[in-house]
Amino acid sequence: MEEIVRAIEDSLEHFYIAINQLKKECETLRMEVQRLEKENKWLREQMPGKSNTPVAYKEGQDALARLYYEGFHICHMQYGNLRTEGDCLFCISLLKK
Ligand SMILES: [Zn+2]
């Protein structure tokens, strides 16, 4: 009988230690979630195009600008052709939109 009680006590002790460990892990996770929530909020605030400009539109414009500065036409007349005579007024008017 005593042995059984001792065995149960041992188990309970292990159980207790395990529960404490879990509590600590919960607390760590809770703090991590809080930190991530703050970080997420901060990142959202840093996102461009929060006002009226949809991000996709802005990215499209950037891609066009990059294409233009790499030496290609982005205007309707000669889209995709190499710019051989320097700046193109049609392209530039598109970039300024
Ligand atoms: Zn052009």
PDB file of C-alpha atoms and ligand atoms in Angstrom:
ATOM      1  CA  MET A   1       0.000   0.000   0.000  1.00  0.00           C
ATOM      2  CA  GLU A   2       2.729   2.450   0.976  1.00  0.00           C
ATOM      3  CA  GLU A   3       4.505   1.724  -2.255  1.00  0.00           C
ATOM      4  CA  ILE A   4       1.430   2.563  -4.263  1.00  0.00           C
ATOM      5  CA  VAL A   5       0.997   5.845  -2.415  1.00  0.00           C
ATOM      6  CA  ARG A   6       4.636   6.678  -3.012  1.00  0.00           C
ATOM      7  CA  ALA A   7       4.272   5.850  -6.706  1.00  0.00           C
ATOM      8  CA  ILE A   8       1.231   8.097  -6.965  1.00  0.00           C
ATOM      9  CA  GLU A   9       3.050  10.874  -5.149  1.00  0.00           C
ATOM     10  CA  ASP A  10       5.947  10.526  -7.563  1.00  0.00           C
ATOM     11  CA  SER A  11       3.620  10.689 -10.513  1.00  0.00           C
ATOM     12  CA  LEU A  12       1.870  13.716  -9.086  1.00  0.00           C
ATOM     13  CA  GLU A  13       5.198  15.440  -8.605  1.00  0.00           C
ATOM     14  CA  HIS A  14       6.171  14.768 -12.200  1.00  0.00           C
ATOM     15  CA  PHE A  15       2.769  15.920 -13.292  1.00  0.00           C
ATOM     16  CA  TYR A  16       3.153  19.110 -11.272  1.00  0.00           C
ATOM     17  CA  ILE A  17       6.569  19.817 -12.792  1.00  0.00           C
ATOM     18  CA  ALA A  18       5.185  19.202 -16.259  1.00  0.00           C
ATOM     19  CA  ILE A  19       2.301  21.594 -15.623  1.00  0.00           C
ATOM     20  CA  ASN A  20       4.664  24.296 -14.418  1.00  0.00           C
ATOM     21  CA  GLN A  21       6.758  23.796 -17.522  1.00  0.00           C
ATOM     22  CA  LEU A  22       3.656  24.158 -19.676  1.00  0.00           C
ATOM     23  CA  LYS A  23       2.663  27.328 -17.824  1.00  0.00           C
ATOM     24  CA  LYS A  24       6.065  28.828 -18.531  1.00  0.00           C
ATOM     25  CA  GLU A  25       5.797  27.896 -22.197  1.00  0.00           C
ATOM     26  CA  CYS A  26       2.324  29.415 -22.365  1.00  0.00           C
ATOM     27  CA  GLU A  27       3.641  32.647 -20.918  1.00  0.00           C
ATOM     28  CA  THR A  28       6.503  32.707 -23.414  1.00  0.00           C
ATOM     29  CA  LEU A  29       4.068  32.101 -26.276  1.00  0.00           C
ATOM     30  CA  ARG A  30       1.719  34.777 -25.015  1.00  0.00           C
ATOM     31  CA  MET A  31       4.560  37.297 -24.959  1.00  0.00           C
ATOM     32  CA  GLU A  32       5.662  36.196 -28.418  1.00  0.00           C
ATOM     33  CA  VAL A  33       2.118  36.711 -29.741  1.00  0.00           C
ATOM     34  CA  GLN A  34       2.021  40.178 -28.200  1.00  0.00           C
ATOM     35  CA  ARG A  35       5.354  41.021 -29.777  1.00  0.00           C
ATOM     36  CA  LEU A  36       4.208  39.745 -33.176  1.00  0.00           C
ATOM     37  CA  GLU A  37       0.955  41.699 -32.940  1.00  0.00           C
ATOM     38  CA  LYS A  38       2.901  44.879 -32.291  1.00  0.00           C
ATOM     39  CA  GLU A  39       5.297  44.122 -35.123  1.00  0.00           C
ATOM     40  CA  ASN A  40       2.419  43.322 -37.472  1.00  0.00           C
ATOM     41  CA  LYS A  41       0.691  46.594 -36.612  1.00  0.00           C
ATOM     42  CA  TRP A  42       3.906  48.503 -37.184  1.00  0.00           C
ATOM     43  CA  LEU A  43       4.474  46.780 -40.536  1.00  0.00           C
ATOM     44  CA  ARG A  44       0.934  47.595 -41.653  1.00  0.00           C
ATOM     45  CA  GLU A  45       1.555  51.234 -40.857  1.00  0.00           C
ATOM     46  CA  GLN A  46       4.713  51.162 -42.995  1.00  0.00           C
ATOM     47  CA  MET A  47       2.929  49.712 -46.011  1.00  0.00           C
ATOM     48  CA  PRO A  48       2.812  51.991 -49.017  1.00  0.00           C
ATOM     49  CA  GLY A  49      -0.389  52.852 -50.812  1.00  0.00           C
ATOM     50  CA  LYS A  50      -2.353  53.086 -47.596  1.00  0.00           C
ATOM     51  CA  SER A  51      -4.167  56.173 -48.887  1.00  0.00           C
ATOM     52  CA  ASN A  52      -5.809  56.139 -52.333  1.00  0.00           C
ATOM     53  CA  THR A  53      -3.215  54.466 -54.506  1.00  0.00           C
ATOM     54  CA  PRO A  54      -3.650  50.712 -54.765  1.00  0.00           C
ATOM     55  CA  VAL A  55      -0.316  48.962 -54.319  1.00  0.00           C
ATOM     56  CA  ALA A  56      -0.701  46.981 -57.556  1.00  0.00           C
ATOM     57  CA  TYR A  57      -1.018  50.171 -59.562  1.00  0.00           C
ATOM     58  CA  LYS A  58       2.102  51.626 -57.993  1.00  0.00           C
ATOM     59  CA  GLU A  59       4.048  48.443 -58.663  1.00  0.00           C
ATOM     60  CA  GLY A  60       2.913  48.518 -62.286  1.00  0.00           C
ATOM     61  CA  GLN A  61       4.191  52.060 -62.632  1.00  0.00           C
ATOM     62  CA  ASP A  62       7.526  51.095 -61.079  1.00  0.00           C
ATOM     63  CA  ALA A  63       7.910  48.200 -63.498  1.00  0.00           C
ATOM     64  CA  LEU A  64       7.218  50.527 -66.452  1.00  0.00           C
ATOM     65  CA  ALA A  65       9.705  53.077 -65.158  1.00  0.00           C
ATOM     66  CA  ARG A  66      12.342  50.377 -64.773  1.00  0.00           C
ATOM     67  CA  LEU A  67      11.685  49.157 -68.329  1.00  0.00           C
ATOM     68  CA  TYR A  68      11.999  52.689 -69.635  1.00  0.00           C
ATOM     69  CA  TYR A  69      15.269  53.380 -67.854  1.00  0.00           C
ATOM     70  CA  GLU A  70      16.647  50.093 -69.115  1.00  0.00           C
ATOM     71  CA  GLY A  71      16.267  51.561 -72.581  1.00  0.00           C
ATOM     72  CA  PHE A  72      12.867  50.389 -73.857  1.00  0.00           C
ATOM     73  CA  HIS A  73       9.790  52.215 -74.994  1.00  0.00           C
ATOM     74  CA  ILE A  74       6.767  51.917 -72.766  1.00  0.00           C
ATOM     75  CA  CYS A  75       4.532  54.135 -74.870  1.00  0.00           C
ATOM     76  CA  HIS A  76       1.741  52.724 -77.033  1.00  0.00           C
ATOM     77  CA  MET A  77       3.472  53.635 -80.306  1.00  0.00           C
ATOM     78  CA  GLN A  78       6.643  51.606 -79.793  1.00  0.00           C
ATOM     79  CA  TYR A  79       6.045  49.560 -76.683  1.00  0.00           C
ATOM     80  CA  GLY A  80       8.893  47.145 -75.994  1.00  0.00           C
ATOM     81  CA  ASN A  81      11.163  48.494 -78.707  1.00  0.00           C
ATOM     82  CA  LEU A  82      14.650  49.655 -77.858  1.00  0.00           C
ATOM     83  CA  ARG A  83      14.935  53.414 -77.468  1.00  0.00           C
ATOM     84  CA  THR A  84      17.584  54.416 -79.985  1.00  0.00           C
ATOM     85  CA  GLU A  85      17.120  58.195 -79.933  1.00  0.00           C
ATOM     86  CA  GLY A  86      17.388  58.984 -76.260  1.00  0.00           C
ATOM     87  CA  ASP A  87      14.332  60.068 -74.350  1.00  0.00           C
ATOM     88  CA  CYS A  88      10.877  59.539 -75.813  1.00  0.00           C
ATOM     89  CA  LEU A  89       8.306  62.215 -75.040  1.00  0.00           C
ATOM     90  CA  PHE A  90       5.407  59.754 -75.189  1.00  0.00           C
ATOM     91  CA  CYS A  91       7.092  57.458 -72.696  1.00  0.00           C
ATOM     92  CA  ILE A  92       7.947  60.321 -70.391  1.00  0.00           C
ATOM     93  CA  SER A  93       4.356  61.551 -70.429  1.00  0.00           C
ATOM     94  CA  LEU A  94       3.314  58.078 -69.263  1.00  0.00           C
ATOM     95  CA  LEU A  95       5.841  58.092 -66.448  1.00  0.00           C
ATOM     96  CA  LYS A  96       4.608  61.436 -65.186  1.00  0.00           C
ATOM     97  CA  LYS A  97       1.041  60.191 -64.771  1.00  0.00           C
TER      98      LYS A  97
HETATM   99 ZN    ZN B   1       8.216  55.767 -76.358  1.00  0.00          ZN
END
